[in-house]
Coordinates of C-alpha atoms in Angstrom, one line a residue:
Chain W
M16 CA -0.3 0.0 0.1
S17 CA 1.1 3.3 -0.5
L18 CA 3.8 5.4 2.2
L19 CA 4.7 8.9 2.4
T20 CA 7.4 9.7 4.6
V21 CA 8.0 12.8 5.8
G22 CA 11.7 13.5 7.7
S23 CA 14.7 15.4 7.5
V24 CA 18.1 14.4 5.3
A25 CA 21.1 15.5 6.8
F26 CA 24.5 15.9 7.5
D27 CA 25.0 14.7 11.2
A28 CA 28.9 14.3 13.2
I29 CA 28.2 12.2 15.9
E30 CA 30.8 11.2 19.3
T31 CA 30.5 8.6 20.8
P32 CA 32.7 6.9 23.7
F33 CA 34.1 4.1 20.3
G34 CA 34.7 7.0 18.2
K35 CA 33.7 9.9 15.9
T36 CA 32.8 10.8 13.2
D37 CA 33.2 13.1 10.2
K38 CA 29.8 14.7 8.6
I39 CA 28.3 11.2 7.8
I40 CA 24.3 11.6 6.0
G41 CA 21.5 11.4 8.6
G42 CA 18.7 12.7 9.5
A43 CA 14.9 11.3 10.4
G44 CA 13.9 10.7 7.2
T45 CA 17.0 9.0 5.8
Y46 CA 16.5 6.8 8.6
I47 CA 13.0 6.4 8.4
A48 CA 13.4 5.4 4.3
F49 CA 16.0 3.0 4.4
A50 CA 14.3 1.1 7.3
S51 CA 10.7 0.7 6.3
S52 CA 12.8 -0.1 2.4
Y53 CA 12.8 -3.6 4.4
F54 CA 9.4 -4.3 4.2
Q55 CA 7.6 -1.7 2.0
P56 CA 9.5 -1.9 -2.0
S57 CA 8.3 1.8 -2.6
Q58 CA 8.0 4.9 -0.7
N59 CA 7.4 8.8 -1.5
I60 CA 9.4 11.3 0.2
V61 CA 8.7 14.5 1.6
S62 CA 12.5 16.4 2.4
V63 CA 14.5 19.1 1.7
V64 CA 18.6 19.6 1.0
G65 CA 21.3 21.6 0.1
E66 CA 23.0 22.1 -2.6
D67 CA 25.7 20.2 -0.8
F68 CA 23.6 17.1 -0.3
P69 CA 25.8 14.5 -2.7
K70 CA 23.6 13.0 -5.1
E71 CA 25.5 9.3 -4.7
M72 CA 23.1 9.2 -1.0
I73 CA 19.7 10.3 -3.4
A74 CA 20.5 7.9 -5.6
K75 CA 21.3 4.9 -3.5
L76 CA 18.0 6.2 -0.9
E77 CA 16.4 5.7 -5.3
S78 CA 17.8 2.8 -5.0
R79 CA 15.7 1.4 -2.3
G80 CA 12.5 2.1 -3.3
V81 CA 12.2 5.3 -3.0
N82 CA 10.5 8.0 -4.5
V83 CA 12.5 10.7 -4.6
E84 CA 10.3 13.9 -6.5
G85 CA 9.2 15.7 -2.5
L86 CA 13.0 15.9 -2.6
Q87 CA 13.7 19.3 -2.6
V88 CA 17.4 20.3 -3.1
K89 CA 17.8 24.1 -2.9
E90 CA 20.1 25.6 -5.1
G91 CA 22.6 27.8 -3.1
E92 CA 21.7 26.7 0.4
K93 CA 23.1 23.9 2.7
T94 CA 21.8 21.2 4.5
F95 CA 20.6 20.9 8.1
F96 CA 23.8 19.7 10.2
W97 CA 23.9 18.3 13.5
S98 CA 25.9 17.4 15.8
G99 CA 26.2 15.2 19.1
K100 CA 28.3 13.5 21.3
Y101 CA 27.1 10.8 23.5
H102 CA 27.8 10.5 27.2
N103 CA 29.3 7.3 28.4
D104 CA 26.2 4.8 29.1
M105 CA 24.7 5.7 25.6
N106 CA 21.6 6.7 27.0
T107 CA 22.3 10.4 27.3
R108 CA 24.1 13.2 24.8
D109 CA 25.0 16.8 24.8
T110 CA 23.7 18.5 21.3
L111 CA 27.3 20.1 20.3
V112 CA 25.6 22.2 17.1
T113 CA 22.7 22.3 15.4
E114 CA 22.3 24.5 12.5
L115 CA 19.2 24.0 10.6
N116 CA 19.8 25.7 7.3
V117 CA 17.1 24.6 4.8
L118 CA 14.9 23.4 7.3
E119 CA 14.4 26.9 8.7
H120 CA 11.7 28.2 6.0
F121 CA 10.9 24.3 5.1
D122 CA 8.0 24.6 3.3
P123 CA 6.8 20.9 2.6
I124 CA 5.4 20.5 -0.7
I125 CA 3.3 17.5 -1.6
P126 CA 3.6 16.4 -5.6
A127 CA 0.5 15.9 -7.1
S128 CA 1.6 12.0 -7.6
Y129 CA 2.1 11.7 -3.9
Q130 CA -2.0 12.3 -3.1
G131 CA -3.9 9.8 -1.8
A132 CA -1.3 8.1 0.5
E133 CA -3.4 5.4 3.1
Y134 CA 0.2 5.4 5.5
V135 CA 1.9 8.8 6.6
L136 CA 5.0 8.4 9.2
L137 CA 5.7 12.7 10.1
G138 CA 8.9 11.9 11.2
N139 CA 10.6 14.5 14.1
L140 CA 10.4 17.9 12.7
S141 CA 8.4 21.0 13.5
P142 CA 5.2 20.7 14.4
Q143 CA 4.0 23.2 12.3
V144 CA 5.6 21.4 9.8
Q145 CA 3.8 18.2 10.2
S146 CA 0.3 19.9 10.7
T147 CA 0.8 21.5 7.4
V148 CA 2.0 18.2 5.6
I149 CA -1.7 16.3 6.7
E150 CA -3.6 20.0 6.0
R151 CA -2.2 19.6 2.4
L152 CA -3.6 15.6 2.0
T153 CA -6.3 15.6 -0.1
E154 CA -7.6 12.8 1.3
R155 CA -7.9 11.1 5.4
P156 CA -5.0 8.5 5.1
K157 CA -6.1 5.4 6.8
L158 CA -3.1 6.5 9.5
V159 CA -0.9 8.5 10.9
A160 CA 2.1 8.2 12.8
M161 CA 4.4 11.0 13.8
D162 CA 7.6 10.9 15.9
T163 CA 8.4 14.4 17.7
M164 CA 10.9 15.0 20.3
N165 CA 11.3 17.7 23.7
F166 CA 12.8 20.7 21.9
W167 CA 9.3 21.2 20.2
M168 CA 7.5 20.4 23.8
D169 CA 10.0 23.5 25.0
I170 CA 9.5 26.0 22.7
A171 CA 6.2 25.1 20.5
M172 CA 3.7 23.3 22.7
D173 CA 0.6 24.3 21.4
D174 CA 1.6 23.9 17.9
L175 CA 2.2 20.6 19.0
K176 CA -1.3 19.9 20.8
K177 CA -3.1 20.8 17.5
T178 CA -0.6 18.4 15.4
L179 CA -1.5 16.4 17.7
T180 CA -5.3 16.5 17.4
M181 CA -4.4 15.4 14.4
V182 CA -2.2 11.9 14.0
D183 CA -3.3 8.5 14.7
V184 CA 0.3 7.0 16.4
L185 CA 2.8 9.3 17.7
I186 CA 6.2 7.6 18.7
I187 CA 8.3 9.6 21.4
N188 CA 10.7 7.8 23.9
D189 CA 10.1 7.7 27.9
E190 CA 11.6 10.7 29.0
E191 CA 9.6 12.8 26.3
A192 CA 6.5 10.8 27.2
R193 CA 6.8 12.1 31.1
Q194 CA 7.6 15.7 29.6
L195 CA 4.6 16.5 27.4
S196 CA 2.3 14.7 29.8
G197 CA 3.9 16.2 33.2
E198 CA 3.3 12.1 34.9
Y199 CA 6.0 9.8 36.0
S200 CA 4.4 6.8 35.7
L201 CA 3.9 5.8 31.9
V202 CA 0.5 4.5 32.5
R203 CA -0.7 7.5 33.2
A204 CA 1.6 9.7 30.8
A205 CA 0.0 7.8 28.1
R206 CA -3.5 8.3 29.1
V207 CA -3.0 11.9 29.4
I208 CA -1.4 11.9 25.6
R209 CA -4.1 9.9 24.1
D210 CA -6.4 12.6 25.6
M211 CA -5.0 14.9 23.6
G212 CA -5.7 13.2 20.4
P213 CA -3.2 10.3 19.0
K214 CA -5.7 7.0 19.6
Y215 CA -2.5 4.6 19.6
L216 CA 0.8 5.6 21.6
I217 CA 4.3 4.3 21.5
I218 CA 6.8 4.7 23.9
K219 CA 10.0 3.9 23.4
K220 CA 12.4 3.2 26.2
G221 CA 16.0 2.0 24.1
E222 CA 17.7 -0.2 25.3
H223 CA 14.6 -1.4 27.5
G224 CA 12.3 -2.2 24.3
A225 CA 9.2 -0.5 23.6
L226 CA 5.3 0.1 24.8
L227 CA 2.1 0.3 23.2
F228 CA -0.7 1.7 24.5
H229 CA -4.5 0.8 23.3
G230 CA -7.7 1.3 24.3
D231 CA -7.2 -1.2 27.5
K232 CA -4.6 -2.8 26.5
I233 CA -0.9 -2.7 26.3
F234 CA 1.5 -4.3 24.8
S235 CA 5.8 -4.6 26.0
A236 CA 8.4 -5.3 23.6
P237 CA 11.8 -5.9 25.2
A238 CA 15.0 -5.2 22.8
L239 CA 17.9 -7.0 22.1
P240 CA 20.5 -7.5 24.3
L241 CA 23.6 -6.8 22.8
E242 CA 27.1 -7.3 23.0
E243 CA 28.0 -3.4 22.3
V244 CA 25.8 0.2 21.4
F245 CA 27.6 1.7 19.0
D246 CA 26.5 4.4 18.0
P247 CA 22.6 5.1 19.4
T248 CA 21.7 7.5 16.7
G249 CA 18.6 7.2 14.3
A250 CA 17.7 4.3 16.2
G251 CA 14.3 5.9 17.1
D252 CA 14.3 6.8 13.5
T253 CA 15.0 2.9 13.1
F254 CA 12.2 2.0 14.7
A255 CA 9.7 4.6 13.5
G256 CA 10.1 3.5 9.9
G257 CA 10.9 0.3 10.1
F258 CA 7.0 -0.2 12.4
M259 CA 5.5 1.9 9.6
G260 CA 7.5 0.4 6.7
Y261 CA 5.8 -3.0 8.4
I262 CA 2.2 -1.8 8.4
A263 CA 2.1 -0.3 5.0
S264 CA 3.4 -3.4 3.6
T265 CA 0.6 -5.7 5.1
D266 CA -2.3 -3.0 5.1
D267 CA -3.0 -3.7 8.8
Y268 CA -3.2 -1.4 11.5
S269 CA -4.7 -3.4 13.8
F270 CA -3.3 -3.6 17.2
E271 CA -2.4 -7.8 16.7
N272 CA -0.7 -6.3 13.7
M273 CA 0.8 -3.6 14.9
K274 CA 2.3 -5.1 17.9
R275 CA 4.0 -7.3 15.3
A276 CA 4.8 -4.0 13.5
I277 CA 6.9 -2.9 16.4
I278 CA 9.0 -6.3 16.3
A279 CA 9.6 -5.7 12.9
G280 CA 10.9 -1.7 14.2
S281 CA 12.8 -2.9 17.2
A282 CA 14.7 -5.7 14.9
L283 CA 16.1 -2.8 12.5
A284 CA 16.6 -0.2 15.2
S285 CA 18.7 -3.3 16.8
F286 CA 21.1 -3.2 13.1
C287 CA 20.7 0.3 13.4
V288 CA 22.9 0.6 16.4
E289 CA 26.1 -1.8 16.0
K290 CA 28.1 1.1 13.3
F291 CA 28.0 4.4 12.8
G292 CA 25.3 6.3 11.5
T293 CA 23.3 4.8 8.3
E294 CA 26.1 2.4 7.0
K295 CA 24.3 -1.0 8.7
L296 CA 20.7 -0.1 7.5
E297 CA 22.1 0.8 4.0
N298 CA 23.2 -3.1 3.0
L299 CA 20.8 -5.7 4.5
T300 CA 19.6 -9.0 3.3
K301 CA 15.9 -9.7 3.7
E302 CA 17.4 -13.3 5.4
E303 CA 19.0 -10.9 8.3
V304 CA 16.2 -9.0 9.2
D305 CA 14.2 -11.9 9.0
A306 CA 17.2 -13.3 11.6
R307 CA 16.6 -11.2 13.9
I308 CA 13.1 -10.5 13.8
E309 CA 13.4 -14.1 15.1
E310 CA 15.7 -13.7 17.6
F311 CA 13.0 -11.7 19.6
V312 CA 10.4 -14.4 19.3
R313 CA 13.0 -16.6 20.9
L314 CA 13.7 -14.0 23.5
T315 CA 9.9 -13.7 24.2
N316 CA 8.4 -16.2 23.8
F317 CA 7.1 -18.9 26.9
D318 CA 4.2 -20.4 27.4
M319 CA 2.5 -21.0 31.1
V320 CA 1.3 -24.4 31.0
H321 CA 3.3 -26.4 32.6
T322 CA 3.8 -30.2 31.3
V323 CA 5.6 -32.3 33.7
G324 CA 8.1 -33.3 31.6
Chain N
M10 CA 8.7 -31.0 46.3
S11 CA 10.9 -29.5 48.8
L12 CA 12.1 -25.8 49.3
L13 CA 14.7 -24.5 51.7
T14 CA 14.6 -20.6 51.6
V15 CA 17.0 -18.3 53.8
G16 CA 17.0 -14.8 54.2
S17 CA 16.6 -12.1 56.7
V18 CA 13.4 -11.4 58.6
A19 CA 13.4 -8.1 59.9
F20 CA 12.0 -5.2 61.1
D21 CA 12.1 -1.8 58.4
A22 CA 11.5 2.2 58.1
I23 CA 10.2 3.5 54.5
E24 CA 10.1 6.6 53.4
T25 CA 8.7 7.5 49.6
P26 CA 7.6 10.1 48.0
F27 CA 3.7 8.6 48.8
G28 CA 4.4 8.3 52.6
K29 CA 6.3 6.7 56.2
T30 CA 5.9 4.1 57.4
D31 CA 7.0 3.2 61.6
K32 CA 9.0 -0.1 61.9
I33 CA 7.0 -2.7 60.0
I34 CA 7.8 -6.0 59.7
G35 CA 10.8 -6.9 56.6
G36 CA 13.6 -8.8 55.1
A37 CA 14.0 -10.6 52.2
G38 CA 13.3 -14.1 54.2
T39 CA 10.0 -13.0 54.7
Y40 CA 9.4 -11.6 51.4
I41 CA 10.8 -15.1 49.6
A42 CA 8.8 -17.2 52.6
F43 CA 5.7 -15.1 51.3
A44 CA 5.8 -15.3 47.6
S45 CA 7.0 -18.5 47.2
S46 CA 3.9 -19.5 49.4
Y47 CA 1.6 -18.9 46.8
F48 CA 3.3 -21.9 44.3
Q49 CA 4.9 -24.4 46.9
P50 CA 2.6 -24.7 50.0
S51 CA 5.4 -25.7 52.2
Q52 CA 8.9 -24.2 52.8
N53 CA 11.1 -25.1 55.3
I54 CA 12.8 -20.9 56.9
V55 CA 16.1 -20.8 58.2
S56 CA 16.6 -17.2 59.8
V57 CA 17.2 -15.6 62.9
V58 CA 15.0 -12.7 64.7
G59 CA 15.7 -10.6 68.1
E60 CA 13.1 -10.8 71.3
D61 CA 11.1 -8.2 70.6
F62 CA 9.5 -10.0 66.8
P63 CA 6.4 -9.9 67.0
K64 CA 5.6 -13.3 67.7
E65 CA 1.7 -12.8 65.3
M66 CA 4.4 -12.7 62.4
I67 CA 5.5 -15.5 63.3
A68 CA 2.0 -17.3 63.0
K69 CA 1.2 -15.8 59.9
L70 CA 4.5 -17.6 58.2
E71 CA 3.3 -20.7 59.4
S72 CA -0.5 -20.3 58.1
R73 CA 1.0 -19.7 54.6
G74 CA 2.5 -23.5 55.0
V75 CA 6.1 -22.0 56.1
N76 CA 8.4 -24.7 58.9
V77 CA 9.8 -21.7 61.0
E78 CA 12.3 -25.0 63.4
G79 CA 14.8 -22.9 61.3
L80 CA 13.8 -19.6 62.8
Q81 CA 16.1 -19.1 65.9
V82 CA 14.3 -16.7 68.6
K83 CA 17.4 -14.5 70.4
E84 CA 16.4 -13.8 73.8
G85 CA 17.8 -10.5 74.9
E86 CA 18.6 -9.4 71.6
K87 CA 17.2 -7.4 69.1
T88 CA 15.9 -8.1 64.7
F89 CA 17.7 -6.9 61.9
F90 CA 16.6 -3.2 61.4
W91 CA 16.5 -1.4 58.1
S92 CA 15.3 2.5 57.5
G93 CA 15.7 4.1 54.2
K94 CA 14.3 6.6 51.7
Y95 CA 13.3 6.7 48.5
H96 CA 13.9 9.0 46.1
N97 CA 11.3 10.6 43.5
D98 CA 11.8 8.1 40.7
M99 CA 11.5 5.8 43.4
N100 CA 14.7 3.9 41.5
T101 CA 17.2 5.0 44.1
R102 CA 17.1 5.2 47.4
D103 CA 19.4 6.3 50.5
T104 CA 19.9 4.0 53.2
L105 CA 19.1 6.5 56.7
V106 CA 20.1 3.3 58.8
T107 CA 21.1 -0.2 58.7
E108 CA 21.3 -2.3 62.9
L109 CA 22.8 -5.7 62.4
N110 CA 21.5 -6.8 65.6
V111 CA 20.8 -10.9 65.5
L112 CA 22.4 -10.6 62.6
E113 CA 25.6 -9.5 63.5
H114 CA 26.3 -13.6 64.1
F115 CA 24.2 -14.9 62.7
D116 CA 24.9 -18.5 62.5
P117 CA 22.6 -19.7 60.0
I118 CA 21.9 -23.7 62.0
I119 CA 19.7 -26.1 59.7
P120 CA 17.4 -28.3 61.3
A121 CA 17.4 -32.1 60.9
S122 CA 14.1 -32.0 59.7
Y123 CA 15.7 -29.6 56.6
Q124 CA 18.1 -32.3 55.3
G125 CA 17.1 -33.5 51.8
A126 CA 16.0 -29.9 50.4
E127 CA 16.0 -30.3 46.8
Y128 CA 15.6 -26.6 46.4
V129 CA 17.6 -23.3 48.0
L130 CA 16.9 -19.8 47.8
L131 CA 19.5 -18.1 49.2
G132 CA 18.3 -14.2 50.1
N133 CA 20.5 -11.6 50.0
L134 CA 23.0 -12.4 53.3
S135 CA 26.9 -11.8 53.9
P136 CA 28.1 -14.5 50.9
Q137 CA 29.6 -16.5 54.2
V138 CA 26.5 -17.0 56.1
Q139 CA 25.5 -18.3 52.3
S140 CA 27.9 -20.3 51.5
T141 CA 27.9 -22.0 55.0
V142 CA 24.1 -23.3 54.4
I143 CA 25.5 -24.8 51.5
E144 CA 28.1 -26.4 53.4
R145 CA 26.5 -27.8 55.9
L146 CA 23.8 -29.0 53.9
T147 CA 24.5 -33.4 53.6
E148 CA 22.8 -34.1 50.3
R149 CA 23.4 -31.6 46.8
P150 CA 20.0 -29.8 45.7
K151 CA 18.9 -30.0 42.6
L152 CA 18.9 -26.3 42.2
V153 CA 20.5 -23.5 44.8
A154 CA 20.0 -19.8 43.3
M155 CA 21.3 -17.2 46.0
D156 CA 20.5 -13.3 45.7
T157 CA 22.8 -10.4 46.6
M158 CA 24.0 -7.1 46.5
N159 CA 26.7 -4.5 46.1
F160 CA 27.2 -3.8 49.7
W161 CA 28.7 -7.3 49.8
M162 CA 30.2 -6.5 46.4
D163 CA 32.2 -3.5 48.1
I164 CA 33.6 -5.2 51.5
A165 CA 33.6 -9.0 51.2
M166 CA 34.3 -9.9 47.5
D167 CA 36.9 -13.1 48.1
D168 CA 33.4 -14.5 50.2
L169 CA 31.2 -13.2 47.2
K170 CA 33.3 -15.0 44.5
K171 CA 33.6 -17.9 46.4
T172 CA 29.4 -19.1 47.1
L173 CA 29.0 -17.9 43.5
T174 CA 31.5 -21.6 42.7
M175 CA 28.7 -23.0 44.4
V176 CA 25.2 -22.2 43.1
D177 CA 23.5 -22.6 40.4
V178 CA 21.2 -19.5 39.7
L179 CA 22.6 -15.7 40.3
I180 CA 19.5 -13.5 41.1
I181 CA 20.6 -9.8 40.8
N182 CA 19.6 -6.6 39.6
D183 CA 21.6 -4.4 36.4
E184 CA 23.2 -1.8 38.5
E185 CA 25.0 -4.7 40.7
A186 CA 25.4 -7.0 37.4
R187 CA 27.4 -3.9 36.3
Q188 CA 29.3 -3.5 39.6
L189 CA 30.1 -7.5 39.8
S190 CA 31.7 -8.5 36.1
G191 CA 33.1 -4.5 35.8
E192 CA 31.3 -4.6 32.1
Y193 CA 28.5 -2.5 31.0
S194 CA 26.7 -4.1 28.5
L195 CA 24.3 -6.8 30.1
V196 CA 25.5 -9.2 27.4
R197 CA 29.4 -8.6 28.8
A198 CA 28.1 -8.8 32.4
A199 CA 26.6 -11.4 32.0
R200 CA 28.9 -14.1 30.5
V201 CA 31.5 -12.6 32.8
I202 CA 29.5 -13.8 35.7
R203 CA 28.1 -17.1 34.2
D204 CA 32.7 -17.4 34.1
M205 CA 32.1 -17.4 38.3
G206 CA 29.9 -19.9 38.4
P207 CA 26.5 -19.5 38.0
K208 CA 24.9 -21.8 35.3
Y209 CA 22.0 -19.8 34.9
L210 CA 22.0 -15.7 35.7
I211 CA 18.9 -13.3 36.5
I212 CA 19.2 -9.9 36.0
K213 CA 16.5 -7.5 37.3
K214 CA 15.7 -4.3 36.1
G215 CA 12.9 -3.1 38.2
E216 CA 10.1 -1.5 35.6
H217 CA 11.5 -2.8 33.1
G218 CA 12.2 -6.5 33.8
A219 CA 14.6 -8.7 34.0
L220 CA 16.4 -11.3 31.7
L221 CA 17.1 -14.3 32.2
F222 CA 21.1 -16.0 30.6
H223 CA 21.7 -19.2 30.1
G224 CA 24.2 -21.2 27.5
D225 CA 23.6 -18.9 24.5
K226 CA 19.8 -18.3 25.7
I227 CA 18.3 -15.1 26.6
F228 CA 14.9 -14.7 27.7
S229 CA 13.3 -11.3 28.1
A230 CA 10.8 -10.9 30.5
P231 CA 8.5 -7.6 31.1
A232 CA 7.6 -5.6 34.3
L233 CA 4.1 -4.4 34.5
P234 CA 3.6 -1.2 33.7
L235 CA 2.0 0.3 36.7
E236 CA 0.0 3.1 37.7
E237 CA 1.9 4.0 40.2
V238 CA 4.7 2.1 42.6
F239 CA 4.3 2.7 46.1
D240 CA 6.8 1.5 48.0
P241 CA 9.9 -1.0 45.8
T242 CA 11.5 -2.8 49.2
G243 CA 11.3 -6.5 49.1
A244 CA 10.1 -6.1 44.9
G245 CA 13.8 -8.2 44.1
D246 CA 12.9 -10.6 46.9
T247 CA 8.9 -11.1 46.3
F248 CA 10.0 -12.3 42.4
A249 CA 13.0 -14.1 43.4
G250 CA 10.9 -16.0 46.5
G251 CA 8.3 -16.4 43.2
F252 CA 10.7 -17.5 41.5
M253 CA 11.6 -20.6 43.8
G254 CA 8.5 -20.9 44.7
Y255 CA 7.4 -21.6 40.8
I256 CA 10.5 -24.0 40.4
A257 CA 10.1 -25.6 43.0
S258 CA 6.7 -26.8 43.0
T259 CA 6.8 -27.8 39.4
D260 CA 9.7 -29.7 40.2
D261 CA 11.0 -28.8 36.7
Y262 CA 14.5 -26.0 36.0
S263 CA 14.4 -26.4 32.9
F264 CA 15.3 -23.2 31.0
E265 CA 11.5 -23.2 29.2
N266 CA 9.3 -23.7 33.0
M267 CA 11.8 -21.2 34.1
K268 CA 10.6 -18.8 31.9
R269 CA 7.9 -19.1 34.0
A270 CA 8.6 -19.0 36.6
I271 CA 10.3 -16.2 35.9
I272 CA 7.1 -14.3 34.8
A273 CA 5.4 -16.0 37.9
G274 CA 7.8 -13.7 40.0
S275 CA 7.4 -10.4 38.4
A276 CA 3.1 -11.2 38.8
L277 CA 4.2 -11.4 42.8
A278 CA 6.3 -8.8 42.4
S279 CA 4.0 -6.3 40.4
F280 CA 1.8 -7.1 43.9
C281 CA 4.6 -6.5 46.6
V282 CA 4.9 -2.6 45.0
E283 CA 1.0 -1.8 44.9
K284 CA 1.5 -0.9 48.8
F285 CA 4.2 -0.8 51.9
G286 CA 6.1 -3.5 53.3
T287 CA 4.8 -7.1 52.9
E288 CA 0.7 -6.0 53.2
K289 CA -0.3 -6.7 49.5
L290 CA 1.3 -10.3 49.8
E291 CA 0.6 -11.3 52.6
N292 CA -3.0 -11.6 51.4
L293 CA -3.5 -12.3 47.6
T294 CA -5.9 -15.0 46.6
K295 CA -5.0 -17.7 44.1
E296 CA -7.4 -16.4 41.5
E297 CA -5.1 -12.6 42.2
V298 CA -2.2 -14.3 40.8
D299 CA -3.3 -16.2 38.1
A300 CA -5.4 -13.1 36.7
R301 CA -2.0 -11.3 37.1
I302 CA -0.3 -14.0 35.7
E303 CA -2.4 -13.9 32.8
E304 CA -1.9 -9.9 32.2
F305 CA 1.6 -10.6 31.5
V306 CA 0.3 -12.9 28.7
R307 CA -1.4 -10.3 26.9
L308 CA 1.0 -8.4 27.7
T309 CA 3.8 -9.8 26.2
N310 CA 2.3 -12.1 23.5
F311 CA 2.3 -12.1 19.8
D312 CA 2.7 -14.0 16.6
M313 CA 4.2 -12.9 13.6
V314 CA 2.8 -14.6 11.1
H315 CA 0.6 -11.9 9.6
T316 CA -3.0 -13.7 8.3
V317 CA -4.3 -10.6 5.9
G318 CA -7.7 -10.6 7.5

C-alpha cells in the first residue's frame, strides 16, 4: 500500500565513547526511508536538502524504492547539520551544533503524484510543518503516525498539541512522554497523551524496549540485549520507519499487527546501533532481517502451560 | 518438592514520596517466604530474629506453610533493622539506618528435618553465611539460587566469589551485574558472571523487567506497567521467592520452565509494590495471582505470522 514518509535528510557528526565521525549522512527521514524499505518496496518521501547534499546518497535512496520527487534540493543553500556527543552510558547525549539551514523555512510541498497516500509517517520535525503536511493531503490516510521530541515541547507546545489532534499514532521516548504529560508513571502519561489526540501511543525505552498503548490494552516489546551499542543515532527513527513500513506493507493496522510492526521496527533498530550512522541499515539482506526478527521471538516467547516433562 | 529458603526476617522503616511507615515487618526472607508460598505449599525457613519480633508475624508465616523450626529467636537480642528513603524516581534510595543486631553473628543452623532439600533459595545475606548454608547441607540440592547486593561486592568480594562457585542461579539487578562484572553491557556482564560459577543468571531491571541468561540463550521478561509504584521495598526478594516457589512446585528447572517461573515471580513483585512492606503480599488469592500472570501473557504475546484479515 502507498506510504508517505516525511523527515529531515541531513548531515550528522557524531562522537561516542567508541569513536568520532566527520560529517556523515543522517536525518530522521533518511533512517525512516532505509528502515521502511525493508518491508515496504516503495515509498514517497517529502524532505529538503541543500546543494551540498551528495547525489550518490539520493541515488542510494532511490535504489531502495524511495521516490524522491518530493525531496527538494535548494540551490545555494546548505543541508541541515546536527552534531552531538554521547555520554558513557550511551543513553544521554549533548547537542554540540544545530544548523537548521534549509530546514529553517522548509515548506513541505506534496507532489500531486503523492496524493492518496494510505499510510503517512511524520518524522521528527517542527509540529507546524507536520500539521501542514496533513492539511495538504487531499484524502485522509488510513493511518498517520508521528514522532516528535522534547525540543518542540519546550518551544512550540501549542503547535504540537494542535498536530497531536490530527494523528493516529504518536511515537516518542519515555522522557518525552513524561515531559509531554507531566506524569512520571508511563501508564498515567499514556492516558494523558492519548487524551490529546492519538489513539495509539508507542513509548520507546531504548535498551529496555517499547510499550504500545491503545484503549485498555498494553503491549510490551523487548529490545535485543546487545553486546555493544556503537552509535544510537537514528535508532528511534529506524524503529518508526520499520514499524510503519511493516504496517504499510501488510495494510493492516489492527492492534495485533501493530505488535508485529513494533517487533519489526525493533529488529531494524537493533541493527542501526551496530555501526555509525546509516551504514549498517543501507545493506541488510531480507535473510538478516528475518533472522533478527526470529531472535526477538525466541527472546520473548513463553507458554505458561506447564507440562511435567 | 522440598524448598529451603534462607534470608533476613527484619524490621524496616520506609519513606517514599507517598508516605512514611513506622517500624514494619520486612527482610528478604519474609518477602521470599510469602511470595514462594503462592506456588509452593510448604517450605523450611532458616533465619534469625530477636525477642522483640512479634509472635503474630511468625504465626502468619506458619499459616502460609512456612516451617519455622529453623527460625532462631534470640532472647535478649534485637531484630535486624533497616531504614531507607526512596528518591522521587523510586529507582534509587538512601539507606538511613542499618542495625545488624542478631544478624551480626548469625550462625545459620540447619535443623535435621530440613536435610534433603531439593530446592534452595539463599536471600541476600553475607556470602559467608550463604556458603555456610550450602556446606551444611548433607545432600546437594537439585538447584541452588542466590541473591546478593552491591554492599557485599564492596566489602566481601572474595567470599562472594567463593559462594558464586557453589550455586546454580544468581539473581541480581542490573547495577549489581555491572559492578560484579566490570562490564557495562549486560550481555558481556552476563558472560563474565557466568564464568564465576552460576550456570543461570537472572538480571532484574526493576520497572523494565528481567533477563535470564543460560548458555547462548536469553529470555526477556517485561515488568507490568503500573499506574503507581507505592513502595519498591522487597520487590526483588518477592520476585526471587515467586521464581523459586514456582520452580519447586513444578519440580522442573528446565530453561522453558524458568521462563514461566520468572513470569510468576514478576507477577508477585508487581503486587508487592502496590502497598507498603509485605501488606499486599500477605493476603492474595490464587485467583488474583493467576489473573496477574494472565496479564503478563497478554502484555507480551505476539505471533509474527501475519494473516491478512
